[in-house]
JSON list of C-alpha atoms and ligand atoms in Angstrom, two decimals:
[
{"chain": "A", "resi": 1, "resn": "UNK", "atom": "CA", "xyz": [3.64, -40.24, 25.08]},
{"chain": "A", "resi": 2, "resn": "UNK", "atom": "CA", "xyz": [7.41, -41.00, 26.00]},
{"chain": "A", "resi": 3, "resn": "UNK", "atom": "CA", "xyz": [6.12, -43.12, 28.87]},
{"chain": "A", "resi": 4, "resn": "UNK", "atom": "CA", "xyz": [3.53, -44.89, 26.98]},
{"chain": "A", "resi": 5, "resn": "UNK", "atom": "CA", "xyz": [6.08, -45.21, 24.05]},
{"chain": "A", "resi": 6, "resn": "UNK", "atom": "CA", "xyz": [8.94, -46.99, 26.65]},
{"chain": "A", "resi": 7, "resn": "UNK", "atom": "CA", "xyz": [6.28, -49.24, 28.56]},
{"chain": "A", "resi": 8, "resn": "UNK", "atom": "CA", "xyz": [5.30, -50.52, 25.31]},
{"chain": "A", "resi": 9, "resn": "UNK", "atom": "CA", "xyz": [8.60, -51.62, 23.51]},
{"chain": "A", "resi": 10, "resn": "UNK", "atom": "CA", "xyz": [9.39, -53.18, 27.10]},
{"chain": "A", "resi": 11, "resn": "UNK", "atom": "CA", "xyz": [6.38, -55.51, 27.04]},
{"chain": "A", "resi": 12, "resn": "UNK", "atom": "CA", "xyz": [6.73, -56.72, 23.56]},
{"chain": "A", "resi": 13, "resn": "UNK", "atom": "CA", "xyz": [10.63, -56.96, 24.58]},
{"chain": "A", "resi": 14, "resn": "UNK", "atom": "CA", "xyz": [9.60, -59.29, 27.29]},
{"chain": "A", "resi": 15, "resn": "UNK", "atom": "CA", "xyz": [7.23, -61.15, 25.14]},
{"chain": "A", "resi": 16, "resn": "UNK", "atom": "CA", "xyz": [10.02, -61.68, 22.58]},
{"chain": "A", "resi": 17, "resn": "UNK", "atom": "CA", "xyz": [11.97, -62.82, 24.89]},
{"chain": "A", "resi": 18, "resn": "UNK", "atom": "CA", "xyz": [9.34, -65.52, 26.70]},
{"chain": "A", "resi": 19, "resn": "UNK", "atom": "CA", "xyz": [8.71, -66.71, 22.99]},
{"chain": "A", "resi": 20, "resn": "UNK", "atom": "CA", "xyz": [12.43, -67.38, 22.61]},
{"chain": "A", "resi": 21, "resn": "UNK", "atom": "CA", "xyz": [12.87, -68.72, 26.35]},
{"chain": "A", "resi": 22, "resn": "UNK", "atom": "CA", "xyz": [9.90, -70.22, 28.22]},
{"chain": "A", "resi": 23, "resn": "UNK", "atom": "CA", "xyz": [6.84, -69.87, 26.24]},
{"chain": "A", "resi": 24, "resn": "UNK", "atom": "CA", "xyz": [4.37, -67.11, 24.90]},
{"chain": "A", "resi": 25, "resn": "UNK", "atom": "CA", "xyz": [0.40, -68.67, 25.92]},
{"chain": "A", "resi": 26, "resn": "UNK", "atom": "CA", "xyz": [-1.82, -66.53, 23.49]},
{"chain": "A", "resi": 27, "resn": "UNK", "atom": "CA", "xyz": [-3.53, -64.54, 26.18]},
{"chain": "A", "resi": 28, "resn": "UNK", "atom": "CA", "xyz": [0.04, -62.95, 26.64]},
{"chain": "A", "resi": 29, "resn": "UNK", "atom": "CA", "xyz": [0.23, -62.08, 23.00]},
{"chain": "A", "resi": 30, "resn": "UNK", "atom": "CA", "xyz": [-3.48, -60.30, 23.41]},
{"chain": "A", "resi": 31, "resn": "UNK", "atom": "CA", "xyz": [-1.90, -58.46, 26.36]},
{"chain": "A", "resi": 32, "resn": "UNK", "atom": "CA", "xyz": [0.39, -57.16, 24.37]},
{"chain": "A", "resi": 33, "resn": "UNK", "atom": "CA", "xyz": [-1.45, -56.13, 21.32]},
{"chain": "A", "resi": 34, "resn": "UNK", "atom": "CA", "xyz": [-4.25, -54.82, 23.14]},
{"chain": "A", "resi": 35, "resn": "UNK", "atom": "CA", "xyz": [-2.18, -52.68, 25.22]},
{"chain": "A", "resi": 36, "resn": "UNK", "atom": "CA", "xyz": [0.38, -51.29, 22.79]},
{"chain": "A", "resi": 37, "resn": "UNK", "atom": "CA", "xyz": [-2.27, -50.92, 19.57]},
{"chain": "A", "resi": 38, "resn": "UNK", "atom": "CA", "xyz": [-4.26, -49.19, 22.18]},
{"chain": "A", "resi": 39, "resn": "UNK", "atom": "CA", "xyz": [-1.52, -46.85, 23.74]},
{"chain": "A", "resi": 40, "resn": "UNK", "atom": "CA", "xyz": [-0.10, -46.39, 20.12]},
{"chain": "A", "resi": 41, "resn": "UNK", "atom": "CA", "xyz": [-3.66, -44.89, 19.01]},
{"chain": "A", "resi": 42, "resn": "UNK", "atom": "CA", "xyz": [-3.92, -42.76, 21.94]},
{"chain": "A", "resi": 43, "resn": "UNK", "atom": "CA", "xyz": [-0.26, -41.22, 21.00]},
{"chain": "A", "resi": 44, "resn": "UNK", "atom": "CA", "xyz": [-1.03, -40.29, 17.52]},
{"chain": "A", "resi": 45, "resn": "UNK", "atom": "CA", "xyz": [-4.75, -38.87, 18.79]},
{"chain": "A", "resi": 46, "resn": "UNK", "atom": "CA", "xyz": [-2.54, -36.84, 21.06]},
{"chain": "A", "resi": 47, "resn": "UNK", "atom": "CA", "xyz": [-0.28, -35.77, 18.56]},
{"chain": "A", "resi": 48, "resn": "UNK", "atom": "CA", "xyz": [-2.74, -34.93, 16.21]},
{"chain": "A", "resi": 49, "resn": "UNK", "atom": "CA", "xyz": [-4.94, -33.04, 18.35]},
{"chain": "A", "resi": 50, "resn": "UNK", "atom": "CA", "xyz": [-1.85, -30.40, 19.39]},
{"chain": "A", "resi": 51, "resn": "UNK", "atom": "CA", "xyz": [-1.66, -29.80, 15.71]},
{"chain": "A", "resi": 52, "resn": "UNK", "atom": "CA", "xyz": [-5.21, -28.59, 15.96]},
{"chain": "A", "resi": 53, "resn": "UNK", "atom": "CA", "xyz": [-7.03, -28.57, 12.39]},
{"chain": "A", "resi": 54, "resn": "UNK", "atom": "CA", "xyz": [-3.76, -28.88, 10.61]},
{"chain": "A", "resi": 55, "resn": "UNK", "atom": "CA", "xyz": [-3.76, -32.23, 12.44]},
{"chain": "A", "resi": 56, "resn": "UNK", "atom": "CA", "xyz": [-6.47, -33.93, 10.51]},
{"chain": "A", "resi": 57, "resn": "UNK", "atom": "CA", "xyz": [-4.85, -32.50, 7.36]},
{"chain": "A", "resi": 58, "resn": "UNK", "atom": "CA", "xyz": [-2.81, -34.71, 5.19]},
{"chain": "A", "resi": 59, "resn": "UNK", "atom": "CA", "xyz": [0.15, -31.86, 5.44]},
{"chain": "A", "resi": 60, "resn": "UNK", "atom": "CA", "xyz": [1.20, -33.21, 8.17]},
{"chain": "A", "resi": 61, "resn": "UNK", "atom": "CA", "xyz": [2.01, -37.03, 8.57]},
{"chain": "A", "resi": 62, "resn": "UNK", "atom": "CA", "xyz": [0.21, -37.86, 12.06]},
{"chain": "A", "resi": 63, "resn": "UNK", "atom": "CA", "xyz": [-3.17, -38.59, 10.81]},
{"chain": "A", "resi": 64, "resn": "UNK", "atom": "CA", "xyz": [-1.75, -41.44, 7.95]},
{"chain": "A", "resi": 65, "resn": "UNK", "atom": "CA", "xyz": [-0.17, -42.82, 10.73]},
{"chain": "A", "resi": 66, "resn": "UNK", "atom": "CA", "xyz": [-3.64, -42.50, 13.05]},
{"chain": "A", "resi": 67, "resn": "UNK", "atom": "CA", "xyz": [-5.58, -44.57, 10.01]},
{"chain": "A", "resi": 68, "resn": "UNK", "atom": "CA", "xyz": [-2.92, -46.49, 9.40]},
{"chain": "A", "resi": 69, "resn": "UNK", "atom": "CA", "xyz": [-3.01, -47.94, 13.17]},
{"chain": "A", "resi": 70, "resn": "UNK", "atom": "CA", "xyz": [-6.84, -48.10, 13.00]},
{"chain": "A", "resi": 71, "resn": "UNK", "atom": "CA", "xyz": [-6.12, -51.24, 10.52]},
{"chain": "A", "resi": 72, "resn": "UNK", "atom": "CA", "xyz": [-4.20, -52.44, 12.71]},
{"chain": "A", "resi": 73, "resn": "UNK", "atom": "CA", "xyz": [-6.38, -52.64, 15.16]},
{"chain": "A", "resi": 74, "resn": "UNK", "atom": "CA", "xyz": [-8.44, -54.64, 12.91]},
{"chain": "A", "resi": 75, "resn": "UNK", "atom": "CA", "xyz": [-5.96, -57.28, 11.63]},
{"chain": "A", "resi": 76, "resn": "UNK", "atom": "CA", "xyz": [-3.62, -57.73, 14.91]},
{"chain": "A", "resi": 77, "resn": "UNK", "atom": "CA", "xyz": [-7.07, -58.72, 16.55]},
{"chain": "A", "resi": 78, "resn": "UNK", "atom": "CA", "xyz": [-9.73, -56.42, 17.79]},
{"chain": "A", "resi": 79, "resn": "UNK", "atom": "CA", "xyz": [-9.56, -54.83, 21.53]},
{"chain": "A", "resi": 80, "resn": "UNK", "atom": "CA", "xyz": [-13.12, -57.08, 22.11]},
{"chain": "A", "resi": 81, "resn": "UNK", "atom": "CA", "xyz": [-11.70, -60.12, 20.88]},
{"chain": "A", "resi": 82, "resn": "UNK", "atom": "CA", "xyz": [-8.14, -59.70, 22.94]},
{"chain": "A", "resi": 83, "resn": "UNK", "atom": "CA", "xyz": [-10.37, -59.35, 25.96]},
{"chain": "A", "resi": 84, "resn": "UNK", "atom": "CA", "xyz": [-12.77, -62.22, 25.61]},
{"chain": "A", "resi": 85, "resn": "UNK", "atom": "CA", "xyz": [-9.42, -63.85, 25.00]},
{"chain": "A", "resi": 86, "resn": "UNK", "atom": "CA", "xyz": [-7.83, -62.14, 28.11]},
{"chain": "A", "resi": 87, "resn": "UNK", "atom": "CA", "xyz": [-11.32, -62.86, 30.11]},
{"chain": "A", "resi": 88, "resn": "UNK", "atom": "CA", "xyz": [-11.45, -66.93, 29.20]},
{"chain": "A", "resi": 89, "resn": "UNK", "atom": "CA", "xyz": [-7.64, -67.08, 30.36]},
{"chain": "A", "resi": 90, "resn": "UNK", "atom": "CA", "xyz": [-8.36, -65.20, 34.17]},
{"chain": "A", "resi": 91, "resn": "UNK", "atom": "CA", "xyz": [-11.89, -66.46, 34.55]},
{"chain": "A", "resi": 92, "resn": "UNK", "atom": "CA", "xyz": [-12.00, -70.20, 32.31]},
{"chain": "A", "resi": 93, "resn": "UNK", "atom": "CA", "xyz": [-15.12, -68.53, 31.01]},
{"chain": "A", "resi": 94, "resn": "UNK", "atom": "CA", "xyz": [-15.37, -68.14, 26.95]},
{"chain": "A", "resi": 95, "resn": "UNK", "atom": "CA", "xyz": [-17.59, -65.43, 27.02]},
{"chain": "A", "resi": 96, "resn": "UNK", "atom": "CA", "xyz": [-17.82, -65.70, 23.28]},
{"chain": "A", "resi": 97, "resn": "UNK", "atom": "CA", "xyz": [-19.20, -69.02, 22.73]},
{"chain": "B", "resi": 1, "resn": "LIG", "atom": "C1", "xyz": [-5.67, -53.74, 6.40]},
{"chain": "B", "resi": 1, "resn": "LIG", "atom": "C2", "xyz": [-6.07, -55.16, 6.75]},
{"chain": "B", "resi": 1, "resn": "LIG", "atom": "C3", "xyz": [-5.23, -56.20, 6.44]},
{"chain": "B", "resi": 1, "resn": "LIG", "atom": "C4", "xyz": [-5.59, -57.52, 6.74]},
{"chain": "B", "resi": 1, "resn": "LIG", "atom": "N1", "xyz": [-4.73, -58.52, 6.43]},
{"chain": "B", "resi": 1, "resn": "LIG", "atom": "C5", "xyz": [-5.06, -59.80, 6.70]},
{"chain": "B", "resi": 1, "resn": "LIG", "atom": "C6", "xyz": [-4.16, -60.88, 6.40]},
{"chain": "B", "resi": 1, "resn": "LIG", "atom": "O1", "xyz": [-3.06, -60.67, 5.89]},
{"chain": "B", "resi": 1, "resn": "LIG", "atom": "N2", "xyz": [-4.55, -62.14, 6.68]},
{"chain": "B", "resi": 1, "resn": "LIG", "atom": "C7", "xyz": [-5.77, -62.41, 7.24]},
{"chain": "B", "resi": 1, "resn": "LIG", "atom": "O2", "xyz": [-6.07, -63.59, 7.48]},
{"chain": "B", "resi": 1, "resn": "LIG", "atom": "N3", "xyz": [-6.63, -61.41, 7.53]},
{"chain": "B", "resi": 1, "resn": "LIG", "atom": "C8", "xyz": [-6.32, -60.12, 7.28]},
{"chain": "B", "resi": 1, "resn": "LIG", "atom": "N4", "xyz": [-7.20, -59.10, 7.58]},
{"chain": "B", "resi": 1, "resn": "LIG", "atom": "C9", "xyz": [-8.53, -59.46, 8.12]},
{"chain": "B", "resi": 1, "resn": "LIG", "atom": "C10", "xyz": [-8.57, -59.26, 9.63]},
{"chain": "B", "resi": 1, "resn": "LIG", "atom": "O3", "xyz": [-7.86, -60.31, 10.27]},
{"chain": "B", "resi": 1, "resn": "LIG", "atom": "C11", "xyz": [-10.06, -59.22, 10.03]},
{"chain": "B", "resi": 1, "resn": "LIG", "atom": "O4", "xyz": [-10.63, -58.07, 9.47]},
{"chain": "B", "resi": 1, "resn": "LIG", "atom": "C12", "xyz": [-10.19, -59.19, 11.55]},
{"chain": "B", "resi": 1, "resn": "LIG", "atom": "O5", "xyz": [-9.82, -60.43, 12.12]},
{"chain": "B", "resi": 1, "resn": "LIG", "atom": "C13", "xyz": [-11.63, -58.89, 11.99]},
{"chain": "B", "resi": 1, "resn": "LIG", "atom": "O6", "xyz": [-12.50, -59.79, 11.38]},
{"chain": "B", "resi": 1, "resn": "LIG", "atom": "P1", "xyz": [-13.78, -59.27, 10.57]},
{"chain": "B", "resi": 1, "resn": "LIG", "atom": "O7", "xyz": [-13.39, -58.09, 9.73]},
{"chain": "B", "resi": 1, "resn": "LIG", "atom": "O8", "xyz": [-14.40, -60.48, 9.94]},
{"chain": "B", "resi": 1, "resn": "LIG", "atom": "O9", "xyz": [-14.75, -58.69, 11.67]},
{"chain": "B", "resi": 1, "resn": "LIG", "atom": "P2", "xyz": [-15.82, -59.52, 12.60]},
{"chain": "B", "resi": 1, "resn": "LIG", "atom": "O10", "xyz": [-15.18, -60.76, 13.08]},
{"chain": "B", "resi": 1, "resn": "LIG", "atom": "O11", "xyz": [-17.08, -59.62, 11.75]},
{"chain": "B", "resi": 1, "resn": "LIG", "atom": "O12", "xyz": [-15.98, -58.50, 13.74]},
{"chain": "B", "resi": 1, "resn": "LIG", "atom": "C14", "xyz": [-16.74, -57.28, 13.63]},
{"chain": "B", "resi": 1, "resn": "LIG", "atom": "C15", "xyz": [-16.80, -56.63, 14.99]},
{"chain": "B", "resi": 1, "resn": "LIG", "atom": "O13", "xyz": [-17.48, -57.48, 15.92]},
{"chain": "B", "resi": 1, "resn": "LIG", "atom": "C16", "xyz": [-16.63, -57.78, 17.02]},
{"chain": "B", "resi": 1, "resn": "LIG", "atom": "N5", "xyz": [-16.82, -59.19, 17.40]},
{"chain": "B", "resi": 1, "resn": "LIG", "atom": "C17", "xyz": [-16.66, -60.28, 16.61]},
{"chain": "B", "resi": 1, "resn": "LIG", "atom": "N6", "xyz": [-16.94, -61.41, 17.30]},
{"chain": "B", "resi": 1, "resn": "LIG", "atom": "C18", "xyz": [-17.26, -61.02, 18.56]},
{"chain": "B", "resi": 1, "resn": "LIG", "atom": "C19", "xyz": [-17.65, -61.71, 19.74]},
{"chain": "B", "resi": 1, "resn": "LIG", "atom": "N7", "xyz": [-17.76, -63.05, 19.78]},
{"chain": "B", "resi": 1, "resn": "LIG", "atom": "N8", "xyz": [-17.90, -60.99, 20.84]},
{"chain": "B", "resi": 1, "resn": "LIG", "atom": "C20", "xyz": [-17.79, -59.63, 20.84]},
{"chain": "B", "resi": 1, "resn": "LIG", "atom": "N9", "xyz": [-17.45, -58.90, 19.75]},
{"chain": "B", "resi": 1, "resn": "LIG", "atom": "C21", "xyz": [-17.19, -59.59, 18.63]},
{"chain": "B", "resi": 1, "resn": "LIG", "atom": "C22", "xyz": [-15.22, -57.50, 16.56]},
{"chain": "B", "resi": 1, "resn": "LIG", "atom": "O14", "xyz": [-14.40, -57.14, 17.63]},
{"chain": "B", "resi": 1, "resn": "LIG", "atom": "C23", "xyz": [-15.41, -56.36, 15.60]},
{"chain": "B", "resi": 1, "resn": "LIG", "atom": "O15", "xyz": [-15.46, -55.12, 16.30]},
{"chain": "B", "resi": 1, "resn": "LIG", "atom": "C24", "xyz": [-6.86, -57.79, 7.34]},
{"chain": "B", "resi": 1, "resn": "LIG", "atom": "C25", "xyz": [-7.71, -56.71, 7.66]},
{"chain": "B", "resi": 1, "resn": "LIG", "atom": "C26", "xyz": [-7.33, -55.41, 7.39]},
{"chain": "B", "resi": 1, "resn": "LIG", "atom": "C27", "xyz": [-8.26, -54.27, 7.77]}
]
């Protein structure tokens, strides 16, 4: 979880920081997202499952966060639509169209 947790503030720190310097193309963005809604998800499934039943249980604050990050997976942009998005940038493909 720590790991997970430090590899993802480091990419969106280096996104950040290509949005302030360089440039941020949106398939970057999608990397981002993708990877740390995903990793974020998997870290409170974690969590939640070493509190065994109490862990679906809303005595303990893990599985608010757990729904909470499902909407987020919605509205930052789906993990299907951050790969077609992903796929058209390393291929030139739209796969969606
Ligand atoms: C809590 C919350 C807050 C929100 N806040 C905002 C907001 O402030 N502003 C705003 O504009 N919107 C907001 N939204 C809406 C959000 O942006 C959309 O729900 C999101 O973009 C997904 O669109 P949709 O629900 O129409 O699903 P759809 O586009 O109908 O997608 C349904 C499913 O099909 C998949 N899918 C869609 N198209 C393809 C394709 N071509 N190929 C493969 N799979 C595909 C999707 O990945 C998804 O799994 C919010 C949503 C939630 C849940």
């Amino acid at each position: 979880m720590a790991v997970e947790l430090t590899n993802g503030t480091l990419l969106a720190l280096h996104l950040g920081r290509r949005k302030d310097g360089p440039g941020l193309r949106p398939e970057q963005v999608s990397i981002g997202k993708l990877n740390n809604v995903s990793k974020a998800l998997e870290i409170c499934r974690t969590a939640r499952t070493i509190l065994g039943a109490n862990g679906i249980s809303l005595e303990y604050p893990v599985i608010r966060h757990m729904t909470n990050l499902e909407s987020v997976l919605t509205y930052e942009g789906t993990p299907e639509m951050h790969t077609l998005v992903i796929g058209q940038a390393m291929t030139g493909l739209p796969a969606f169209r």
